[in-house]
C-alpha cells in the first residue's frame, strides 16, 4: 500500500535542506574566517567569507542537493507517484524541438534574471567595498572551484533542484492543497528561494522558481526544466568569472 503525501514529508524535503545549508555554510564561514578580521576589517571579512564559499560552500550546497533529491526519489516511489513519471522525453521531432526551445527560453530568462538584473541590483544595494571584495574573491577562487561550478556543480543543481522543488514539491502540494494550482507554485518558489539563502539572491531565485514552477505545472515534465536550469548555471558561472577577471 502506497504512503500518502504529508506536509511533514514535503517540508522535510524542501525546507530542511535550506536550514541545513544556512547552518553548515555559517559554520564553514565561522571556522574559515579568523575572528580578529571581523573586528578590524569588514571589507577583508567580506572577501574571506566569499572565498570560503568558493572553497567549501559550493560543495556543501551540491552535497545537500544530491542528498535531498535522492530522498525525494525514494519518498515519491513509496507514495506511488515516482519521479520517473515526470522524466519522459518527447518521441516526436516536433516535440523534441519544442523541448529544446523551452529549455533555451528558460535559460535565457534565467540568465537575464540572475546574471544581468541580479548583479545590477547588488551594485545598487551593496556598499562598493563589499562588491569589490566579492569580485576579488571570485577572481582568486581556486581553479578547482571554478571548474566544479561550471561542470558538476551546475549539473547537480539542474537535476537535483528540479526534482526537489519542482517535481516532488509541486505534485505533493497539489494533492495536499486540493484544486489550487497557483498556491503550490508560489509556495514551492518561496522554498526554492530560501534554499539559496536569506539574501537578495533568494528573491531572484524565487522569481525564477515561479516561472519554472508554472512551466512544470503545465507540462508535467522535468527534462526541459533540468536542461534550462543547467544551462542557466553554466552560463551564469562563466559570466561571473569573466566579469571578475
PDB file of C-alpha atoms in Angstrom, residues 4-93:
ATOM      1  CA  UNK A   4       0.049   9.274   1.426  1.00  0.00           C
ATOM      2  CA  UNK A   5       1.855  12.602   0.908  1.00  0.00           C
ATOM      3  CA  UNK A   6       2.111  14.723   4.038  1.00  0.00           C
ATOM      4  CA  UNK A   7       3.269  18.210   4.919  1.00  0.00           C
ATOM      5  CA  UNK A   8       5.892  16.693   7.198  1.00  0.00           C
ATOM      6  CA  UNK A   9       7.495  14.902   4.251  1.00  0.00           C
ATOM      7  CA  UNK A  10       7.171  17.862   1.909  1.00  0.00           C
ATOM      8  CA  UNK A  11       8.833  20.264   4.356  1.00  0.00           C
ATOM      9  CA  UNK A  12      11.475  17.685   5.267  1.00  0.00           C
ATOM     10  CA  UNK A  13      12.476  17.544   1.602  1.00  0.00           C
ATOM     11  CA  UNK A  14      12.099  21.235   0.701  1.00  0.00           C
ATOM     12  CA  UNK A  15      12.683  23.301   3.865  1.00  0.00           C
ATOM     13  CA  UNK A  16      15.170  21.225   5.866  1.00  0.00           C
ATOM     14  CA  UNK A  17      17.880  21.499   3.149  1.00  0.00           C
ATOM     15  CA  UNK A  18      17.569  25.302   3.281  1.00  0.00           C
ATOM     16  CA  UNK A  19      18.019  25.255   7.068  1.00  0.00           C
ATOM     17  CA  UNK A  20      20.912  22.788   6.823  1.00  0.00           C
ATOM     18  CA  UNK A  21      22.585  24.816   4.081  1.00  0.00           C
ATOM     19  CA  UNK A  22      22.371  28.021   6.127  1.00  0.00           C
ATOM     20  CA  UNK A  23      23.651  26.317   9.285  1.00  0.00           C
ATOM     21  CA  UNK A  24      26.537  24.464   7.641  1.00  0.00           C
ATOM     22  CA  UNK A  25      27.584  27.421   5.481  1.00  0.00           C
ATOM     23  CA  UNK A  26      27.581  29.682   8.548  1.00  0.00           C
ATOM     24  CA  UNK A  27      29.722  27.172  10.422  1.00  0.00           C
ATOM     25  CA  UNK A  28      32.148  26.957   7.500  1.00  0.00           C
ATOM     26  CA  UNK A  29      32.461  30.742   7.375  1.00  0.00           C
ATOM     27  CA  UNK A  30      32.926  30.942  11.162  1.00  0.00           C
ATOM     28  CA  UNK A  31      35.727  28.373  11.034  1.00  0.00           C
ATOM     29  CA  UNK A  32      37.380  29.771   7.909  1.00  0.00           C
ATOM     30  CA  UNK A  33      37.454  33.479   8.804  1.00  0.00           C
ATOM     31  CA  UNK A  34      39.578  34.468  11.832  1.00  0.00           C
ATOM     32  CA  UNK A  35      37.686  36.395  14.495  1.00  0.00           C
ATOM     33  CA  UNK A  36      40.023  39.389  14.506  1.00  0.00           C
ATOM     34  CA  UNK A  37      39.285  40.099  10.834  1.00  0.00           C
ATOM     35  CA  UNK A  38      35.605  40.712  11.616  1.00  0.00           C
ATOM     36  CA  UNK A  39      36.612  43.369  14.144  1.00  0.00           C
ATOM     37  CA  UNK A  40      39.407  45.098  12.246  1.00  0.00           C
ATOM     38  CA  UNK A  41      38.464  44.985   8.550  1.00  0.00           C
ATOM     39  CA  UNK A  42      34.865  44.441   7.394  1.00  0.00           C
ATOM     40  CA  UNK A  43      35.881  44.510   3.719  1.00  0.00           C
ATOM     41  CA  UNK A  44      38.544  41.831   4.314  1.00  0.00           C
ATOM     42  CA  UNK A  45      35.983  39.791   6.230  1.00  0.00           C
ATOM     43  CA  UNK A  46      33.614  40.028   3.244  1.00  0.00           C
ATOM     44  CA  UNK A  47      36.443  38.851   0.986  1.00  0.00           C
ATOM     45  CA  UNK A  48      37.279  35.896   3.241  1.00  0.00           C
ATOM     46  CA  UNK A  49      33.598  34.912   3.526  1.00  0.00           C
ATOM     47  CA  UNK A  50      33.172  34.876  -0.258  1.00  0.00           C
ATOM     48  CA  UNK A  51      36.430  32.955  -0.688  1.00  0.00           C
ATOM     49  CA  UNK A  52      35.335  30.381   1.909  1.00  0.00           C
ATOM     50  CA  UNK A  53      32.105  29.851  -0.021  1.00  0.00           C
ATOM     51  CA  UNK A  54      34.098  29.130  -3.173  1.00  0.00           C
ATOM     52  CA  UNK A  55      36.480  26.804  -1.361  1.00  0.00           C
ATOM     53  CA  UNK A  56      33.943  24.864   0.710  1.00  0.00           C
ATOM     54  CA  UNK A  57      30.382  26.198   0.436  1.00  0.00           C
ATOM     55  CA  UNK A  58      29.721  25.122  -3.151  1.00  0.00           C
ATOM     56  CA  UNK A  59      30.407  21.500  -2.195  1.00  0.00           C
ATOM     57  CA  UNK A  60      28.082  21.690   0.807  1.00  0.00           C
ATOM     58  CA  UNK A  61      25.386  23.119  -1.469  1.00  0.00           C
ATOM     59  CA  UNK A  62      25.763  20.369  -4.085  1.00  0.00           C
ATOM     60  CA  UNK A  63      26.014  17.614  -1.500  1.00  0.00           C
ATOM     61  CA  UNK A  64      22.765  18.658   0.161  1.00  0.00           C
ATOM     62  CA  UNK A  65      21.009  18.988  -3.203  1.00  0.00           C
ATOM     63  CA  UNK A  66      22.028  15.460  -4.212  1.00  0.00           C
ATOM     64  CA  UNK A  67      21.118  14.010  -0.803  1.00  0.00           C
ATOM     65  CA  UNK A  68      17.632  15.509  -0.709  1.00  0.00           C
ATOM     66  CA  UNK A  69      16.977  14.678  -4.363  1.00  0.00           C
ATOM     67  CA  UNK A  70      17.704  11.027  -3.554  1.00  0.00           C
ATOM     68  CA  UNK A  71      15.363  11.227  -0.565  1.00  0.00           C
ATOM     69  CA  UNK A  72      12.683  12.804  -2.770  1.00  0.00           C
ATOM     70  CA  UNK A  73      13.040   9.989  -5.301  1.00  0.00           C
ATOM     71  CA  UNK A  74      12.711   7.338  -2.580  1.00  0.00           C
ATOM     72  CA  UNK A  75       9.708   9.028  -0.970  1.00  0.00           C
ATOM     73  CA  UNK A  76       7.983   9.578  -4.300  1.00  0.00           C
ATOM     74  CA  UNK A  77       8.339   5.885  -5.115  1.00  0.00           C
ATOM     75  CA  UNK A  78       6.971   4.965  -1.696  1.00  0.00           C
ATOM     76  CA  UNK A  79       3.999   7.290  -2.248  1.00  0.00           C
ATOM     77  CA  UNK A  80       3.120   5.619  -5.545  1.00  0.00           C
ATOM     78  CA  UNK A  81       3.949   8.576  -7.797  1.00  0.00           C
ATOM     79  CA  UNK A  82       7.625   8.124  -8.744  1.00  0.00           C
ATOM     80  CA  UNK A  83       9.744  10.921 -10.195  1.00  0.00           C
ATOM     81  CA  UNK A  84      10.173   8.789 -13.315  1.00  0.00           C
ATOM     82  CA  UNK A  85       6.584   9.701 -14.211  1.00  0.00           C
ATOM     83  CA  UNK A  86       7.834  13.213 -14.935  1.00  0.00           C
ATOM     84  CA  UNK A  87      11.062  12.263 -16.743  1.00  0.00           C
ATOM     85  CA  UNK A  88       9.566  11.239 -20.069  1.00  0.00           C
ATOM     86  CA  UNK A  89      11.124  12.562 -23.265  1.00  0.00           C
ATOM     87  CA  UNK A  90       9.188  13.604 -26.320  1.00  0.00           C
ATOM     88  CA  UNK A  91       9.308  10.962 -29.057  1.00  0.00           C
ATOM     89  CA  UNK A  92       8.348  13.169 -31.996  1.00  0.00           C
ATOM     90  CA  UNK A  93      10.714  15.508 -33.830  1.00  0.00           C
TER      91      UNK A  93
END
